[in-house]
DNA sequence: TTAGCTGCAAACCCTTTGCTGCGTA
DNA sequence: TACGCAGCAAAGGGTTTGCAGCTAA
């Protein structure tokens, strides 16, 4: 059966090539937030012929389609994850780079409120918490 | 009298060169969040001999000294502003790129709380609101 | 005097793109 | 078949760096 990503490609009249299938499922299976280099390495395990240019083109396409999300955690390279139903923000453990997802309705609400008070309509936001473990 | 930045350079045993003085006061006088190219252009009005490499080296030095703050609003280039007493976050008007500073104690408190609940001690954060004007 | 700084240009890193041949629909 | 796509390598944008001469302390 066609995966979620395949259905979306068909819907948009895009060709479902082997490379796209592999790159898409690589991101889908990732439980972390891999950068392009990492996606490329993982995808290459399934098809050594994929080029990094194709990975760049594919993640851009998937991002524009809203299928995956792009993040920038300040290390100069883009990281990706599959879009989820529930919006979430990220806490980055600065000791080891581990990323924890969280969601807080109250913060979300306050953001809308802040924007409104300043005379703006909130379209999006970026919230990252940089932290260290309380104890080892 | 020596400016705040000059005092800090002396304190750290750094040389206070003409270029550093100019770059520092350029950032100090800025009321926006200029990128390196922009700082370079403004500084060049006072001394046409400054090179962009020196601007890069100086902003890095000032940032490491905690004198200025580096931001990345997602357009691929670093932006700088003088560190202020009061911490603040940024709302970016995505219609025109204008940046508005704001501060919200409640959001700050909730961030600490979120981190603590996840077993972390909050060290820093990044919060940006992307928004459009409510009406023109 | 001398350690540290500057300017220049080359190098770097991540990302995008032009071109040509290939594969999906 | 035909148009979109892939691979390759070159180019692009922001940033860093090696080197040789210069300058603040």
PDB file of C-alpha atoms (C1' of nucleotides) in Angstrom:
ATOM      1  CA  UNK A   1       0.000   0.000   0.000  1.00  0.00           C
ATOM      2  CA  UNK A   2       1.108   3.518  -0.713  1.00  0.00           C
ATOM      3  CA  UNK A   3       2.597   5.364   2.225  1.00  0.00           C
ATOM      4  CA  UNK A   4       1.343   8.720   3.382  1.00  0.00           C
ATOM      5  CA  UNK A   5       4.144  10.388   1.508  1.00  0.00           C
ATOM      6  CA  UNK A   6       3.449   8.459  -1.678  1.00  0.00           C
ATOM      7  CA  UNK A   7      -0.211   9.414  -1.594  1.00  0.00           C
ATOM      8  CA  UNK A   8       0.761  13.032  -1.191  1.00  0.00           C
ATOM      9  CA  UNK A   9       3.141  12.899  -4.138  1.00  0.00           C
ATOM     10  CA  UNK A  10       0.487  11.364  -6.350  1.00  0.00           C
ATOM     11  CA  UNK A  11      -1.994  13.943  -5.179  1.00  0.00           C
ATOM     12  CA  UNK A  12       0.350  16.679  -6.271  1.00  0.00           C
ATOM     13  CA  UNK A  13       1.111  15.067  -9.598  1.00  0.00           C
ATOM     14  CA  UNK A  14       4.702  14.342  -8.616  1.00  0.00           C
ATOM     15  CA  UNK A  15       6.554  11.296  -9.773  1.00  0.00           C
ATOM     16  CA  UNK A  16       7.198   8.679  -7.154  1.00  0.00           C
ATOM     17  CA  UNK A  17      10.738   7.661  -7.864  1.00  0.00           C
ATOM     18  CA  UNK A  18      12.760   5.096  -5.992  1.00  0.00           C
ATOM     19  CA  UNK A  19      14.906   7.814  -4.477  1.00  0.00           C
ATOM     20  CA  UNK A  20      11.941   9.725  -3.145  1.00  0.00           C
ATOM     21  CA  UNK A  21      10.506   6.591  -1.631  1.00  0.00           C
ATOM     22  CA  UNK A  22      13.751   5.813   0.141  1.00  0.00           C
ATOM     23  CA  UNK A  23      14.393   9.347   1.363  1.00  0.00           C
ATOM     24  CA  UNK A  24      10.814   9.705   2.543  1.00  0.00           C
ATOM     25  CA  UNK A  25      10.824   6.482   4.490  1.00  0.00           C
ATOM     26  CA  UNK A  26      14.235   7.292   5.948  1.00  0.00           C
ATOM     27  CA  UNK A  27      12.809  10.481   7.448  1.00  0.00           C
ATOM     28  CA  UNK A  28       9.627   8.729   8.434  1.00  0.00           C
ATOM     29  CA  UNK A  29      11.530   6.070  10.342  1.00  0.00           C
ATOM     30  CA  UNK A  30      13.871   8.516  12.052  1.00  0.00           C
ATOM     31  CA  UNK A  31      13.191   9.034  15.714  1.00  0.00           C
ATOM     32  CA  UNK A  32      15.543  11.974  15.943  1.00  0.00           C
ATOM     33  CA  UNK A  33      16.049  15.164  13.953  1.00  0.00           C
ATOM     34  CA  UNK A  34      18.609  14.256  11.288  1.00  0.00           C
ATOM     35  CA  UNK A  35      20.343  16.799   9.067  1.00  0.00           C
ATOM     36  CA  UNK A  36      20.719  16.333   5.321  1.00  0.00           C
ATOM     37  CA  UNK A  37      24.094  14.642   5.619  1.00  0.00           C
ATOM     38  CA  UNK A  38      22.625  12.138   8.069  1.00  0.00           C
ATOM     39  CA  UNK A  39      19.539  11.464   5.945  1.00  0.00           C
ATOM     40  CA  UNK A  40      21.852  10.943   3.011  1.00  0.00           C
ATOM     41  CA  UNK A  41      23.968   8.425   4.923  1.00  0.00           C
ATOM     42  CA  UNK A  42      20.956   6.480   6.117  1.00  0.00           C
ATOM     43  CA  UNK A  43      19.319   6.501   2.698  1.00  0.00           C
ATOM     44  CA  UNK A  44      22.575   5.365   1.093  1.00  0.00           C
ATOM     45  CA  UNK A  45      22.344   2.148   3.094  1.00  0.00           C
ATOM     46  CA  UNK A  46      19.291   1.267   1.017  1.00  0.00           C
ATOM     47  CA  UNK A  47      20.505   2.622  -2.275  1.00  0.00           C
ATOM     48  CA  UNK A  48      24.133   3.576  -2.623  1.00  0.00           C
ATOM     49  CA  UNK A  49      23.362   5.528  -5.782  1.00  0.00           C
ATOM     50  CA  UNK A  50      21.391   8.345  -4.202  1.00  0.00           C
ATOM     51  CA  UNK A  51      23.173  11.666  -4.444  1.00  0.00           C
ATOM     52  CA  UNK A  52      23.142  14.350  -1.800  1.00  0.00           C
ATOM     53  CA  UNK A  53      21.707  16.819  -4.326  1.00  0.00           C
ATOM     54  CA  UNK A  54      18.635  14.625  -4.555  1.00  0.00           C
ATOM     55  CA  UNK A  55      18.337  14.559  -0.791  1.00  0.00           C
ATOM     56  CA  UNK A  56      18.426  18.356  -0.740  1.00  0.00           C
ATOM     57  CA  UNK A  57      15.830  18.572  -3.498  1.00  0.00           C
ATOM     58  CA  UNK A  58      13.600  15.993  -1.871  1.00  0.00           C
ATOM     59  CA  UNK A  59      13.601  17.486   1.621  1.00  0.00           C
ATOM     60  CA  UNK A  60      12.763  20.840   0.140  1.00  0.00           C
ATOM     61  CA  UNK A  61       9.897  19.354  -1.791  1.00  0.00           C
ATOM     62  CA  UNK A  62       8.608  17.472   1.246  1.00  0.00           C
ATOM     63  CA  UNK A  63       8.898  20.567   3.380  1.00  0.00           C
ATOM     64  CA  UNK A  64       7.031  22.736   0.893  1.00  0.00           C
ATOM     65  CA  UNK A  65       4.341  20.084   0.798  1.00  0.00           C
ATOM     66  CA  UNK A  66       4.074  20.288   4.582  1.00  0.00           C
ATOM     67  CA  UNK A  67       4.993  16.629   4.938  1.00  0.00           C
ATOM     68  CA  UNK A  68       8.118  17.270   6.951  1.00  0.00           C
ATOM     69  CA  UNK A  69       9.314  20.159   9.080  1.00  0.00           C
ATOM     70  CA  UNK A  70      12.604  21.977   8.922  1.00  0.00           C
ATOM     71  CA  UNK A  71      14.368  23.132  12.056  1.00  0.00           C
ATOM     72  CA  UNK A  72      17.481  25.095  12.737  1.00  0.00           C
ATOM     73  CA  UNK A  73      18.922  24.500  16.167  1.00  0.00           C
ATOM     74  CA  UNK A  74      21.727  26.958  15.733  1.00  0.00           C
ATOM     75  CA  UNK A  75      24.492  24.702  14.475  1.00  0.00           C
ATOM     76  CA  UNK A  76      24.337  26.001  10.936  1.00  0.00           C
ATOM     77  CA  UNK A  77      22.584  23.095   9.318  1.00  0.00           C
ATOM     78  CA  UNK A  78      18.947  22.308   8.769  1.00  0.00           C
ATOM     79  CA  UNK A  79      17.376  19.377  10.593  1.00  0.00           C
ATOM     80  CA  UNK A  80      14.203  17.578   9.630  1.00  0.00           C
ATOM     81  CA  UNK A  81      11.397  15.563  11.146  1.00  0.00           C
ATOM     82  CA  UNK A  82       8.109  14.259   9.872  1.00  0.00           C
ATOM     83  CA  UNK A  83       5.247  16.640  10.593  1.00  0.00           C
ATOM     84  CA  UNK A  84       3.128  15.466  13.465  1.00  0.00           C
ATOM     85  CA  UNK A  85      -0.513  16.016  14.282  1.00  0.00           C
ATOM     86  CA  UNK A  86       0.366  17.856  17.426  1.00  0.00           C
ATOM     87  CA  UNK A  87       2.556  20.906  17.287  1.00  0.00           C
ATOM     88  CA  UNK A  88       5.526  20.775  19.614  1.00  0.00           C
ATOM     89  CA  UNK A  89       8.612  22.743  20.540  1.00  0.00           C
ATOM     90  CA  UNK A  90      12.078  21.497  21.435  1.00  0.00           C
ATOM     91  CA  UNK A  91      14.316  21.347  24.443  1.00  0.00           C
ATOM     92  CA  UNK A  92      17.955  20.826  23.554  1.00  0.00           C
ATOM     93  CA  UNK A  93      20.236  19.143  26.061  1.00  0.00           C
ATOM     94  CA  UNK A  94      23.372  21.180  25.543  1.00  0.00           C
ATOM     95  CA  UNK A  95      25.502  18.530  27.195  1.00  0.00           C
ATOM     96  CA  UNK A  96      24.930  15.994  24.456  1.00  0.00           C
ATOM     97  CA  UNK A  97      22.765  17.578  21.777  1.00  0.00           C
ATOM     98  CA  UNK A  98      19.808  15.355  22.542  1.00  0.00           C
ATOM     99  CA  UNK A  99      16.471  16.860  21.600  1.00  0.00           C
ATOM    100  CA  UNK A 100      13.322  16.465  23.647  1.00  0.00           C
ATOM    101  CA  UNK A 101       9.943  17.456  22.304  1.00  0.00           C
ATOM    102  CA  UNK A 102       7.394  19.185  24.467  1.00  0.00           C
ATOM    103  CA  UNK A 103       4.155  21.083  24.207  1.00  0.00           C
ATOM    104  CA  UNK A 104       2.702  23.675  26.529  1.00  0.00           C
ATOM    105  CA  UNK A 105      -0.720  25.125  25.826  1.00  0.00           C
ATOM    106  CA  UNK A 106      -0.266  27.991  28.205  1.00  0.00           C
ATOM    107  CA  UNK A 107       2.887  29.189  26.458  1.00  0.00           C
ATOM    108  CA  UNK A 108       1.138  28.906  23.113  1.00  0.00           C
ATOM    109  CA  UNK A 109      -1.740  30.978  24.384  1.00  0.00           C
ATOM    110  CA  UNK A 110       0.535  33.644  25.823  1.00  0.00           C
ATOM    111  CA  UNK A 111       2.366  33.939  22.517  1.00  0.00           C
ATOM    112  CA  UNK A 112      -0.878  34.739  20.736  1.00  0.00           C
ATOM    113  CA  UNK A 113      -1.644  37.244  23.435  1.00  0.00           C
ATOM    114  CA  UNK A 114       1.736  38.965  23.176  1.00  0.00           C
ATOM    115  CA  UNK A 115       1.408  39.262  19.409  1.00  0.00           C
ATOM    116  CA  UNK A 116      -2.114  40.639  19.681  1.00  0.00           C
ATOM    117  CA  UNK A 117      -1.102  43.228  22.243  1.00  0.00           C
ATOM    118  CA  UNK A 118       1.622  44.438  19.897  1.00  0.00           C
ATOM    119  CA  UNK A 119      -0.909  44.709  17.097  1.00  0.00           C
ATOM    120  CA  UNK A 120      -0.011  41.533  15.233  1.00  0.00           C
ATOM    121  CA  UNK A 121      -1.582  38.274  14.248  1.00  0.00           C
ATOM    122  CA  UNK A 122       0.630  35.318  15.117  1.00  0.00           C
ATOM    123  CA  UNK A 123       1.499  33.178  12.104  1.00  0.00           C
ATOM    124  CA  UNK A 124       4.191  30.972  13.549  1.00  0.00           C
ATOM    125  CA  UNK A 125       6.830  30.795  16.197  1.00  0.00           C
ATOM    126  CA  UNK A 126      10.060  29.195  17.174  1.00  0.00           C
ATOM    127  CA  UNK A 127      10.707  28.179  20.745  1.00  0.00           C
ATOM    128  CA  UNK A 128      13.760  26.291  21.838  1.00  0.00           C
ATOM    129  CA  UNK A 129      14.903  25.674  25.363  1.00  0.00           C
ATOM    130  CA  UNK A 130      18.591  25.092  25.941  1.00  0.00           C
ATOM    131  CA  UNK A 131      19.145  23.160  29.126  1.00  0.00           C
ATOM    132  CA  UNK A 132      21.252  20.734  31.136  1.00  0.00           C
ATOM    133  CA  UNK A 133      20.087  17.680  33.093  1.00  0.00           C
ATOM    134  CA  UNK A 134      19.194  18.447  36.712  1.00  0.00           C
ATOM    135  CA  UNK A 135      21.368  15.573  37.869  1.00  0.00           C
ATOM    136  CA  UNK A 136      23.221  12.704  36.290  1.00  0.00           C
TER     137      UNK A 136
ATOM    138  CA  UNK B   1      36.119  58.698  28.574  1.00  0.00           C
ATOM    139  CA  UNK B   2      36.365  55.079  27.620  1.00  0.00           C
ATOM    140  CA  UNK B   3      33.133  53.502  26.420  1.00  0.00           C
ATOM    141  CA  UNK B   4      31.678  50.398  27.962  1.00  0.00           C
ATOM    142  CA  UNK B   5      33.160  48.339  25.190  1.00  0.00           C
ATOM    143  CA  UNK B   6      36.592  49.905  25.533  1.00  0.00           C
ATOM    144  CA  UNK B   7      36.653  49.228  29.259  1.00  0.00           C
ATOM    145  CA  UNK B   8      35.761  45.635  28.608  1.00  0.00           C
ATOM    146  CA  UNK B   9      38.534  45.237  26.043  1.00  0.00           C
ATOM    147  CA  UNK B  10      41.082  46.684  28.441  1.00  0.00           C
ATOM    148  CA  UNK B  11      39.801  44.426  31.188  1.00  0.00           C
ATOM    149  CA  UNK B  12      40.405  41.436  28.975  1.00  0.00           C
ATOM    150  CA  UNK B  13      43.845  42.592  27.889  1.00  0.00           C
ATOM    151  CA  UNK B  14      42.700  43.190  24.326  1.00  0.00           C
ATOM    152  CA  UNK B  15      44.032  45.955  22.164  1.00  0.00           C
ATOM    153  CA  UNK B  16      41.682  48.798  21.500  1.00  0.00           C
ATOM    154  CA  UNK B  17      42.285  49.474  17.857  1.00  0.00           C
ATOM    155  CA  UNK B  18      40.580  52.100  15.745  1.00  0.00           C
ATOM    156  CA  UNK B  19      38.625  49.427  13.895  1.00  0.00           C
ATOM    157  CA  UNK B  20      37.292  47.906  17.087  1.00  0.00           C
ATOM    158  CA  UNK B  21      36.248  51.271  18.377  1.00  0.00           C
ATOM    159  CA  UNK B  22      34.354  52.026  15.185  1.00  0.00           C
ATOM    160  CA  UNK B  23      32.708  48.626  14.894  1.00  0.00           C
ATOM    161  CA  UNK B  24      31.738  48.672  18.544  1.00  0.00           C
ATOM    162  CA  UNK B  25      30.163  52.098  18.397  1.00  0.00           C
ATOM    163  CA  UNK B  26      28.402  51.208  15.158  1.00  0.00           C
ATOM    164  CA  UNK B  27      26.661  48.334  16.905  1.00  0.00           C
ATOM    165  CA  UNK B  28      26.090  50.415  19.992  1.00  0.00           C
ATOM    166  CA  UNK B  29      24.354  53.125  17.994  1.00  0.00           C
ATOM    167  CA  UNK B  30      22.236  50.735  15.952  1.00  0.00           C
ATOM    168  CA  UNK B  31      18.580  50.693  16.872  1.00  0.00           C
ATOM    169  CA  UNK B  32      17.872  47.641  14.772  1.00  0.00           C
ATOM    170  CA  UNK B  33      19.458  44.194  14.416  1.00  0.00           C
ATOM    171  CA  UNK B  34      22.035  44.589  11.658  1.00  0.00           C
ATOM    172  CA  UNK B  35      23.835  41.687  10.015  1.00  0.00           C
ATOM    173  CA  UNK B  36      27.581  41.705   9.384  1.00  0.00           C
ATOM    174  CA  UNK B  37      27.240  43.179   5.899  1.00  0.00           C
ATOM    175  CA  UNK B  38      25.204  46.041   7.298  1.00  0.00           C
ATOM    176  CA  UNK B  39      27.597  46.680  10.204  1.00  0.00           C
ATOM    177  CA  UNK B  40      30.393  46.694   7.681  1.00  0.00           C
ATOM    178  CA  UNK B  41      28.646  49.269   5.499  1.00  0.00           C
ATOM    179  CA  UNK B  42      27.875  51.541   8.405  1.00  0.00           C
ATOM    180  CA  UNK B  43      31.373  51.239   9.847  1.00  0.00           C
ATOM    181  CA  UNK B  44      32.867  51.951   6.427  1.00  0.00           C
ATOM    182  CA  UNK B  45      31.276  55.391   6.530  1.00  0.00           C
ATOM    183  CA  UNK B  46      33.629  56.231   9.361  1.00  0.00           C
ATOM    184  CA  UNK B  47      36.661  54.418   8.075  1.00  0.00           C
ATOM    185  CA  UNK B  48      36.655  53.173   4.536  1.00  0.00           C
ATOM    186  CA  UNK B  49      39.612  50.918   5.281  1.00  0.00           C
ATOM    187  CA  UNK B  50      37.872  48.468   7.538  1.00  0.00           C
ATOM    188  CA  UNK B  51      37.603  45.017   6.004  1.00  0.00           C
ATOM    189  CA  UNK B  52      34.680  42.675   6.409  1.00  0.00           C
ATOM    190  CA  UNK B  53      37.016  40.050   7.866  1.00  0.00           C
ATOM    191  CA  UNK B  54      37.705  42.409  10.744  1.00  0.00           C
ATOM    192  CA  UNK B  55      34.001  42.939  11.263  1.00  0.00           C
ATOM    193  CA  UNK B  56      33.521  39.178  11.471  1.00  0.00           C
ATOM    194  CA  UNK B  57      36.409  38.828  13.897  1.00  0.00           C
ATOM    195  CA  UNK B  58      35.224  41.722  16.021  1.00  0.00           C
ATOM    196  CA  UNK B  59      31.608  40.667  16.344  1.00  0.00           C
ATOM    197  CA  UNK B  60      32.771  37.222  17.344  1.00  0.00           C
ATOM    198  CA  UNK B  61      35.049  38.693  19.980  1.00  0.00           C
ATOM    199  CA  UNK B  62      32.311  40.996  21.294  1.00  0.00           C
ATOM    200  CA  UNK B  63      29.835  38.168  21.375  1.00  0.00           C
ATOM    201  CA  UNK B  64      32.190  35.882  23.264  1.00  0.00           C
ATOM    202  CA  UNK B  65      32.761  38.692  25.719  1.00  0.00           C
ATOM    203  CA  UNK B  66      29.006  38.939  26.209  1.00  0.00           C
ATOM    204  CA  UNK B  67      28.986  42.544  25.025  1.00  0.00           C
ATOM    205  CA  UNK B  68      26.721  41.901  22.084  1.00  0.00           C
ATOM    206  CA  UNK B  69      24.194  39.206  21.268  1.00  0.00           C
ATOM    207  CA  UNK B  70      23.934  37.132  18.144  1.00  0.00           C
ATOM    208  CA  UNK B  71      20.593  36.197  16.662  1.00  0.00           C
ATOM    209  CA  UNK B  72      19.495  34.091  13.775  1.00  0.00           C
ATOM    210  CA  UNK B  73      16.071  34.944  12.486  1.00  0.00           C
ATOM    211  CA  UNK B  74      16.061  32.235   9.886  1.00  0.00           C
ATOM    212  CA  UNK B  75      17.346  34.108   6.867  1.00  0.00           C
ATOM    213  CA  UNK B  76      20.748  32.463   6.941  1.00  0.00           C
ATOM    214  CA  UNK B  77      22.772  35.312   8.333  1.00  0.00           C
ATOM    215  CA  UNK B  78      23.638  36.303  11.856  1.00  0.00           C
ATOM    216  CA  UNK B  79      22.256  39.524  13.275  1.00  0.00           C
ATOM    217  CA  UNK B  80      23.622  41.437  16.220  1.00  0.00           C
ATOM    218  CA  UNK B  81      22.527  43.830  18.917  1.00  0.00           C
ATOM    219  CA  UNK B  82      24.160  45.235  22.016  1.00  0.00           C
ATOM    220  CA  UNK B  83      23.360  43.189  25.110  1.00  0.00           C
ATOM    221  CA  UNK B  84      20.770  44.885  27.247  1.00  0.00           C
ATOM    222  CA  UNK B  85      20.110  44.757  30.969  1.00  0.00           C
ATOM    223  CA  UNK B  86      16.694  43.316  30.421  1.00  0.00           C
ATOM    224  CA  UNK B  87      16.334  40.108  28.511  1.00  0.00           C
ATOM    225  CA  UNK B  88      13.863  40.245  25.641  1.00  0.00           C
ATOM    226  CA  UNK B  89      12.580  38.112  22.809  1.00  0.00           C
ATOM    227  CA  UNK B  90      11.641  39.099  19.264  1.00  0.00           C
ATOM    228  CA  UNK B  91       8.553  39.337  17.139  1.00  0.00           C
ATOM    229  CA  UNK B  92       9.299  39.426  13.433  1.00  0.00           C
ATOM    230  CA  UNK B  93       6.875  41.130  11.102  1.00  0.00           C
ATOM    231  CA  UNK B  94       7.022  38.757   8.164  1.00  0.00           C
ATOM    232  CA  UNK B  95       5.538  41.350   5.835  1.00  0.00           C
ATOM    233  CA  UNK B  96       8.557  43.632   6.041  1.00  0.00           C
ATOM    234  CA  UNK B  97      11.166  42.006   8.245  1.00  0.00           C
ATOM    235  CA  UNK B  98      10.766  44.568  11.005  1.00  0.00           C
ATOM    236  CA  UNK B  99      11.714  43.296  14.427  1.00  0.00           C
ATOM    237  CA  UNK B 100       9.895  44.205  17.607  1.00  0.00           C
ATOM    238  CA  UNK B 101      11.311  43.392  21.014  1.00  0.00           C
ATOM    239  CA  UNK B 102       9.117  42.157  23.814  1.00  0.00           C
ATOM    240  CA  UNK B 103       9.331  40.574  27.194  1.00  0.00           C
ATOM    241  CA  UNK B 104       6.826  38.415  28.999  1.00  0.00           C
ATOM    242  CA  UNK B 105       7.545  37.239  32.527  1.00  0.00           C
ATOM    243  CA  UNK B 106       4.871  34.604  32.457  1.00  0.00           C
ATOM    244  CA  UNK B 107       6.325  32.930  29.370  1.00  0.00           C
ATOM    245  CA  UNK B 108       9.764  33.041  30.965  1.00  0.00           C
ATOM    246  CA  UNK B 109       8.435  31.404  34.093  1.00  0.00           C
ATOM    247  CA  UNK B 110       6.631  28.690  32.150  1.00  0.00           C
ATOM    248  CA  UNK B 111       9.791  27.868  30.240  1.00  0.00           C
ATOM    249  CA  UNK B 112      11.634  27.229  33.489  1.00  0.00           C
ATOM    250  CA  UNK B 113       8.757  25.101  34.610  1.00  0.00           C
ATOM    251  CA  UNK B 114       8.679  23.042  31.427  1.00  0.00           C
ATOM    252  CA  UNK B 115      12.411  22.381  31.630  1.00  0.00           C
ATOM    253  CA  UNK B 116      12.190  21.414  35.280  1.00  0.00           C
ATOM    254  CA  UNK B 117       9.329  19.003  34.645  1.00  0.00           C
ATOM    255  CA  UNK B 118      11.405  17.293  31.979  1.00  0.00           C
ATOM    256  CA  UNK B 119      14.299  16.996  34.422  1.00  0.00           C
ATOM    257  CA  UNK B 120      16.412  19.847  33.109  1.00  0.00           C
ATOM    258  CA  UNK B 121      17.792  23.132  34.291  1.00  0.00           C
ATOM    259  CA  UNK B 122      17.105  25.921  31.821  1.00  0.00           C
ATOM    260  CA  UNK B 123      20.259  27.651  30.610  1.00  0.00           C
ATOM    261  CA  UNK B 124      18.903  29.705  27.761  1.00  0.00           C
ATOM    262  CA  UNK B 125      16.172  29.874  25.199  1.00  0.00           C
ATOM    263  CA  UNK B 126      15.189  31.242  21.878  1.00  0.00           C
ATOM    264  CA  UNK B 127      11.717  32.541  21.269  1.00  0.00           C
ATOM    265  CA  UNK B 128      10.659  34.233  18.090  1.00  0.00           C
ATOM    266  CA  UNK B 129       7.164  35.094  17.038  1.00  0.00           C
ATOM    267  CA  UNK B 130       6.471  35.389  13.326  1.00  0.00           C
ATOM    268  CA  UNK B 131       3.477  37.567  12.703  1.00  0.00           C
ATOM    269  CA  UNK B 132       1.630  39.975  10.428  1.00  0.00           C
ATOM    270  CA  UNK B 133       0.036  43.316  11.345  1.00  0.00           C
ATOM    271  CA  UNK B 134      -3.582  43.028  12.448  1.00  0.00           C
ATOM    272  CA  UNK B 135      -4.559  45.757  10.012  1.00  0.00           C
ATOM    273  CA  UNK B 136      -2.779  48.179   7.765  1.00  0.00           C
TER     274      UNK B 136
ATOM    275  C1'  DT C   1      60.039  46.002  21.003  1.00  0.00           C
ATOM    276  C1'  DT C   2      56.670  42.606  20.328  1.00  0.00           C
ATOM    277  C1'  DA C   3      52.415  40.241  20.843  1.00  0.00           C
ATOM    278  C1'  DG C   4      48.385  40.884  18.873  1.00  0.00           C
ATOM    279  C1'  DC C   5      45.719  42.875  15.102  1.00  0.00           C
ATOM    280  C1'  DT C   6      44.494  43.944  10.181  1.00  0.00           C
ATOM    281  C1'  DG C   7      43.640  43.320   5.150  1.00  0.00           C
ATOM    282  C1'  DC C   8      43.594  40.360   1.506  1.00  0.00           C
ATOM    283  C1'  DA C   9      42.393  36.427  -0.758  1.00  0.00           C
ATOM    284  C1'  DA C  10      41.758  31.750  -0.537  1.00  0.00           C
ATOM    285  C1'  DA C  11      39.322  28.199   1.772  1.00  0.00           C
ATOM    286  C1'  DC C  12      35.171  26.281   4.134  1.00  0.00           C
ATOM    287  C1'  DC C  13      30.633  24.617   4.918  1.00  0.00           C
ATOM    288  C1'  DC C  14      26.077  24.073   3.705  1.00  0.00           C
ATOM    289  C1'  DT C  15      22.976  24.478  -0.001  1.00  0.00           C
ATOM    290  C1'  DT C  16      21.408  25.389  -4.739  1.00  0.00           C
ATOM    291  C1'  DT C  17      21.589  24.943  -9.683  1.00  0.00           C
ATOM    292  C1'  DG C  18      22.757  24.061 -14.918  1.00  0.00           C
ATOM    293  C1'  DC C  19      23.185  20.444 -17.773  1.00  0.00           C
ATOM    294  C1'  DT C  20      22.578  15.954 -19.815  1.00  0.00           C
ATOM    295  C1'  DG C  21      20.872  11.553 -19.784  1.00  0.00           C
ATOM    296  C1'  DC C  22      17.293   8.521 -17.605  1.00  0.00           C
ATOM    297  C1'  DG C  23      12.802   6.657 -15.822  1.00  0.00           C
ATOM    298  C1'  DT C  24       7.931   7.240 -14.451  1.00  0.00           C
ATOM    299  C1'  DA C  25       3.348   7.869 -15.801  1.00  0.00           C
TER     300       DA C  25
ATOM    301  C1'  DT D   1       6.486   9.016 -25.710  1.00  0.00           C
ATOM    302  C1'  DA D   2       7.325  13.120 -22.970  1.00  0.00           C
ATOM    303  C1'  DC D   3       7.999  15.546 -19.143  1.00  0.00           C
ATOM    304  C1'  DG D   4       9.847  15.407 -14.761  1.00  0.00           C
ATOM    305  C1'  DC D   5      13.713  13.707 -12.225  1.00  0.00           C
ATOM    306  C1'  DA D   6      18.550  12.126 -10.943  1.00  0.00           C
ATOM    307  C1'  DG D   7      23.515  12.578 -10.794  1.00  0.00           C
ATOM    308  C1'  DC D   8      27.444  15.283 -11.257  1.00  0.00           C
ATOM    309  C1'  DA D   9      30.103  19.071 -10.602  1.00  0.00           C
ATOM    310  C1'  DA D  10      30.297  23.852 -10.485  1.00  0.00           C
ATOM    311  C1'  DA D  11      28.568  27.934  -8.337  1.00  0.00           C
ATOM    312  C1'  DG D  12      26.675  30.638  -4.483  1.00  0.00           C
ATOM    313  C1'  DG D  13      26.158  32.894   0.086  1.00  0.00           C
ATOM    314  C1'  DG D  14      27.770  33.465   4.568  1.00  0.00           C
ATOM    315  C1'  DT D  15      31.736  32.886   7.440  1.00  0.00           C
ATOM    316  C1'  DT D  16      36.519  31.602   8.734  1.00  0.00           C
ATOM    317  C1'  DT D  17      41.465  31.511   8.232  1.00  0.00           C
ATOM    318  C1'  DG D  18      46.706  31.636   6.694  1.00  0.00           C
ATOM    319  C1'  DC D  19      49.910  34.866   5.837  1.00  0.00           C
ATOM    320  C1'  DA D  20      52.712  38.950   5.936  1.00  0.00           C
ATOM    321  C1'  DG D  21      52.888  43.530   7.238  1.00  0.00           C
ATOM    322  C1'  DC D  22      51.364  46.934  10.766  1.00  0.00           C
ATOM    323  C1'  DT D  23      50.410  48.989  15.398  1.00  0.00           C
ATOM    324  C1'  DA D  24      48.950  49.578  20.228  1.00  0.00           C
ATOM    325  C1'  DA D  25      50.859  48.999  24.528  1.00  0.00           C
TER     326       DA D  25
END
